[in-house]
CSV table of C-alpha atoms in Angstrom, one decimal:
chain,number,residue,atom,x,y,z
A,1,MET,CA,0.0,0.0,0.0
A,2,ALA,CA,1.8,3.1,-1.2
A,3,GLY,CA,1.9,6.1,1.1
A,4,SER,CA,2.3,6.6,4.7
A,5,ARG,CA,0.5,4.8,7.5
A,6,ARG,CA,0.5,5.3,11.2
A,7,LYS,CA,-1.2,3.5,14.1
A,8,SER,CA,-4.0,5.3,16.0
A,9,PRO,CA,-4.3,4.2,19.6
A,10,GLY,CA,-7.7,5.9,20.1
A,11,ILE,CA,-10.1,7.5,17.7
A,12,THR,CA,-13.4,9.5,18.0
A,13,PRO,CA,-15.9,10.6,15.4
A,14,ASP,CA,-14.6,14.2,15.6
A,15,ILE,CA,-11.0,13.0,15.2
A,16,LEU,CA,-12.1,10.9,12.2
A,17,LEU,CA,-13.7,14.0,10.5
A,18,ARG,CA,-10.6,16.0,11.2
A,19,ALA,CA,-8.5,13.3,9.6
A,20,TYR,CA,-10.6,13.3,6.5
A,21,SER,CA,-10.2,17.1,6.3
A,22,ILE,CA,-6.4,16.8,6.1
A,23,GLY,CA,-6.2,13.8,3.7
A,24,LEU,CA,-6.1,10.8,6.1
A,25,PHE,CA,-8.5,7.8,6.3
A,26,PRO,CA,-8.5,4.8,8.6
A,27,MET,CA,-8.2,1.1,7.9
A,28,ALA,CA,-7.7,-2.1,9.8
A,29,GLU,CA,-5.5,-5.1,8.9
A,30,SER,CA,-8.5,-7.4,9.1
A,31,ALA,CA,-12.0,-7.6,10.5
A,32,ASP,CA,-10.6,-9.4,13.6
A,33,ASP,CA,-7.8,-6.9,14.3
A,34,PRO,CA,-9.0,-4.2,16.8
A,35,GLU,CA,-6.1,-1.9,15.7
A,36,ILE,CA,-6.7,1.0,13.3
A,37,PHE,CA,-4.1,2.9,11.3
A,38,TRP,CA,-4.2,6.0,9.3
A,39,VAL,CA,-3.5,5.9,5.6
A,40,GLU,CA,-2.2,8.7,3.3
A,41,PRO,CA,-1.5,7.4,-0.2
A,42,GLU,CA,1.2,9.0,-2.3
A,43,LEU,CA,-1.3,8.7,-5.2
A,44,ARG,CA,-4.9,9.4,-4.4
A,45,GLY,CA,-7.8,8.0,-6.3
A,46,VAL,CA,-10.3,10.6,-7.5
A,47,LEU,CA,-13.3,10.3,-9.8
A,48,PRO,CA,-13.6,13.7,-11.6
A,49,PHE,CA,-17.3,14.6,-12.3
A,50,ASP,CA,-16.5,16.0,-15.7
A,51,HIS,CA,-14.8,12.7,-16.8
A,52,PHE,CA,-17.3,10.3,-15.3
A,53,HIS,CA,-18.0,7.6,-17.9
A,54,VAL,CA,-21.0,5.2,-18.0
A,55,SER,CA,-20.8,2.5,-20.6
A,56,LYS,CA,-23.7,2.1,-23.1
A,57,SER,CA,-24.7,-1.3,-21.6
A,58,LEU,CA,-24.8,0.1,-18.0
A,59,ALA,CA,-26.7,3.2,-19.1
A,60,LYS,CA,-29.2,0.9,-20.7
A,61,THR,CA,-29.5,-1.1,-17.5
A,62,VAL,CA,-29.9,2.2,-15.5
A,63,ARG,CA,-32.8,3.2,-17.7
A,64,LYS,CA,-34.6,-0.1,-17.1
A,65,LYS,CA,-34.6,0.5,-13.4
A,66,PRO,CA,-34.2,-3.1,-12.2
A,67,PHE,CA,-33.7,-2.0,-8.6
A,68,GLU,CA,-35.2,0.6,-6.3
A,69,ILE,CA,-32.5,3.1,-5.3
A,70,ARG,CA,-32.6,4.5,-1.8
A,71,PHE,CA,-30.4,6.9,0.1
A,72,ASP,CA,-29.5,6.6,3.8
A,73,HIS,CA,-32.2,4.0,4.4
A,74,ALA,CA,-30.2,1.1,5.9
A,75,PHE,CA,-26.7,2.3,6.8
A,76,ASP,CA,-25.8,-0.5,9.2
A,77,GLN,CA,-26.9,-3.2,6.7
A,78,VAL,CA,-24.8,-1.6,4.0
A,79,ILE,CA,-21.6,-1.4,6.0
A,80,ALA,CA,-22.2,-4.9,7.3
A,81,ALA,CA,-22.5,-6.2,3.8
A,82,CYS,CA,-19.3,-4.3,2.7
A,83,ALA,CA,-17.5,-6.0,5.6
A,84,GLU,CA,-18.6,-9.6,4.6
A,85,GLU,CA,-16.0,-12.0,3.3
A,86,THR,CA,-16.8,-13.3,-0.1
A,87,SER,CA,-15.2,-15.5,-2.7
A,88,GLY,CA,-13.9,-12.4,-4.5
A,89,ARG,CA,-13.0,-10.7,-1.2
A,90,PRO,CA,-11.5,-13.2,1.3
A,91,SER,CA,-10.6,-10.5,3.8
A,92,THR,CA,-11.8,-7.1,4.8
A,93,TRP,CA,-10.3,-4.0,6.4
A,94,ILE,CA,-13.6,-3.1,8.1
A,95,ASN,CA,-13.5,-4.1,11.7
A,96,LYS,CA,-16.0,-3.6,14.5
A,97,THR,CA,-14.4,-0.3,15.6
A,98,ILE,CA,-14.8,1.2,12.1
A,99,ARG,CA,-18.4,0.0,11.8
A,100,SER,CA,-19.2,1.7,15.1
A,101,LEU,CA,-17.4,4.9,14.2
A,102,TYR,CA,-19.1,5.2,10.9
A,103,SER,CA,-22.5,4.4,12.3
A,104,THR,CA,-22.0,7.4,14.6
A,105,LEU,CA,-21.0,9.5,11.7
A,106,PHE,CA,-24.2,8.5,10.0
A,107,ASP,CA,-26.1,9.7,13.1
A,108,MET,CA,-24.2,13.0,12.8
A,109,GLY,CA,-25.1,13.4,9.2
A,110,HIS,CA,-21.6,12.8,7.8
A,111,ALA,CA,-21.9,9.2,6.6
A,112,HIS,CA,-24.2,8.2,3.8
A,113,THR,CA,-25.3,5.2,1.7
A,114,VAL,CA,-26.7,4.6,-1.7
A,115,GLU,CA,-28.6,1.3,-1.8
A,116,ALA,CA,-30.1,-1.0,-4.5
A,117,TRP,CA,-33.2,-2.9,-3.4
A,118,GLU,CA,-35.0,-5.8,-5.0
A,119,GLY,CA,-38.3,-5.8,-3.1
A,120,ASP,CA,-37.4,-6.1,0.5
A,121,GLU,CA,-33.9,-7.4,-0.2
A,122,LEU,CA,-30.8,-5.2,-0.1
A,123,VAL,CA,-28.8,-6.4,-3.2
A,124,GLY,CA,-26.1,-3.7,-3.5
A,125,GLY,CA,-24.8,-0.5,-2.1
A,126,LEU,CA,-22.0,1.8,-1.1
A,127,TYR,CA,-21.2,4.1,1.8
A,128,GLY,CA,-19.0,7.1,2.3
A,129,VAL,CA,-18.4,10.3,4.2
A,130,SER,CA,-19.4,13.8,3.3
A,131,LEU,CA,-17.5,16.9,4.5
A,132,GLY,CA,-17.5,20.3,3.0
A,133,SER,CA,-18.0,19.8,-0.7
A,134,ALA,CA,-16.2,16.5,-0.7
A,135,PHE,CA,-17.5,12.9,-0.6
A,136,PHE,CA,-15.1,10.2,0.4
A,137,GLY,CA,-16.2,6.8,-1.0
A,138,GLU,CA,-15.4,4.0,1.4
A,139,SER,CA,-16.6,0.6,0.1
A,140,MET,CA,-19.3,-1.0,-2.0
A,141,PHE,CA,-20.9,-4.4,-2.4
A,142,SER,CA,-23.1,-6.2,-4.9
A,143,ARG,CA,-25.3,-9.3,-4.8
A,144,ARG,CA,-26.8,-8.8,-8.2
A,145,THR,CA,-25.2,-7.9,-11.5
A,146,ASP,CA,-24.6,-4.2,-11.9
A,147,ALA,CA,-26.2,-3.3,-8.5
A,148,SER,CA,-23.2,-1.5,-7.0
A,149,LYS,CA,-22.4,0.1,-10.4
A,150,MET,CA,-25.9,1.6,-10.5
A,151,CYS,CA,-25.4,2.9,-7.0
A,152,LEU,CA,-22.3,4.7,-8.1
A,153,VAL,CA,-24.1,6.2,-11.0
A,154,HIS,CA,-26.8,7.5,-8.7
A,155,LEU,CA,-24.2,8.7,-6.2
A,156,VAL,CA,-22.5,10.8,-8.9
A,157,ASP,CA,-25.8,12.3,-10.1
A,158,ARG,CA,-26.7,13.2,-6.5
A,159,LEU,CA,-23.3,14.8,-5.8
A,160,ARG,CA,-23.4,16.8,-9.0
A,161,GLU,CA,-27.0,18.0,-8.2
A,162,ARG,CA,-26.0,19.1,-4.7
A,163,GLY,CA,-22.9,21.0,-5.8
A,164,PHE,CA,-20.1,18.7,-4.5
A,165,THR,CA,-16.7,19.3,-6.0
A,166,LEU,CA,-14.6,16.3,-5.0
A,167,LEU,CA,-15.3,12.5,-5.2
A,168,ASP,CA,-12.5,10.7,-3.4
A,169,THR,CA,-12.1,7.0,-4.1
A,170,GLN,CA,-9.0,6.7,-1.9
A,171,PHE,CA,-7.4,4.2,-4.4
A,172,THR,CA,-8.1,3.4,-8.0
A,173,THR,CA,-9.0,-0.1,-9.2
A,174,GLU,CA,-9.5,-1.3,-12.8
A,175,HIS,CA,-13.2,-1.3,-12.0
A,176,LEU,CA,-13.2,2.3,-11.0
A,177,LYS,CA,-11.0,3.3,-13.9
A,178,THR,CA,-13.7,2.2,-16.3
A,179,PHE,CA,-15.8,5.0,-14.8
A,180,GLY,CA,-13.0,7.5,-15.2
A,181,ALA,CA,-11.2,7.3,-11.9
A,182,ILE,CA,-7.6,8.7,-11.9
A,183,ASP,CA,-4.6,8.8,-9.6
A,184,VAL,CA,-3.5,12.2,-8.5
A,185,PRO,CA,-0.2,13.0,-6.7
A,186,LYS,CA,-0.5,13.9,-3.0
A,187,ALA,CA,0.3,17.6,-3.5
A,188,ASP,CA,-2.4,17.9,-6.2
A,189,TYR,CA,-4.9,16.1,-4.0
A,190,ALA,CA,-4.1,18.4,-1.1
A,191,ALA,CA,-5.0,21.4,-3.2
A,192,MET,CA,-8.3,19.8,-4.3
A,193,LEU,CA,-9.1,18.8,-0.7
A,194,THR,CA,-8.3,22.3,0.7
A,195,ALA,CA,-10.7,23.9,-1.8
A,196,ALA,CA,-13.4,21.4,-0.9
A,197,MET,CA,-12.9,22.0,2.9
A,198,GLU,CA,-13.3,25.8,2.4
A,199,SER,CA,-16.9,25.1,1.2
A,200,PRO,CA,-19.8,25.1,3.7
A,201,HIS,CA,-20.8,21.5,4.5
A,202,LEU,CA,-23.2,20.5,1.8
A,203,LYS,CA,-26.4,18.6,2.3
A,204,PHE,CA,-26.2,15.1,0.9
């Protein structure tokens, strides 16, 4: 994992928000490890709104509306699903401490979800943190084809509509790159973050 990392002996929701405001975010080695460390990548993943790309096939799926999209309806269910071990994700960095902290951030109005529902079943979703005019994407999951992708599309639409200026993905993956995610050097990211933090906290 490129970039600096430092252990955190104790963390509160307010400290967590302060960390986001200066470019840090927390992770754990595994779901069973109670320790949390701060991460500050040398290259930061960002999804520029003006370069957001949706494939023709996904756009067609979005138009068909196979799922009901909800916002902030089932935060604890979403983060629990993101923390589950699956065949494609045998380990997770989301431990009990992180789940508790972000649940509190949700109560404070700083953590949010986008959810895909099939009837009464949660089949996909993502969660992240909003601060200033920035949204920090944390994790996503999918139990149906394209469910999490559709959540990302709706997230970007909502952020654009509300006037957000920065969508931080922390790292880039091949999956995120298909949507237009890029790596930016730490100094460039710091300038983008500073501008976003100078904005009043936007309503998600």
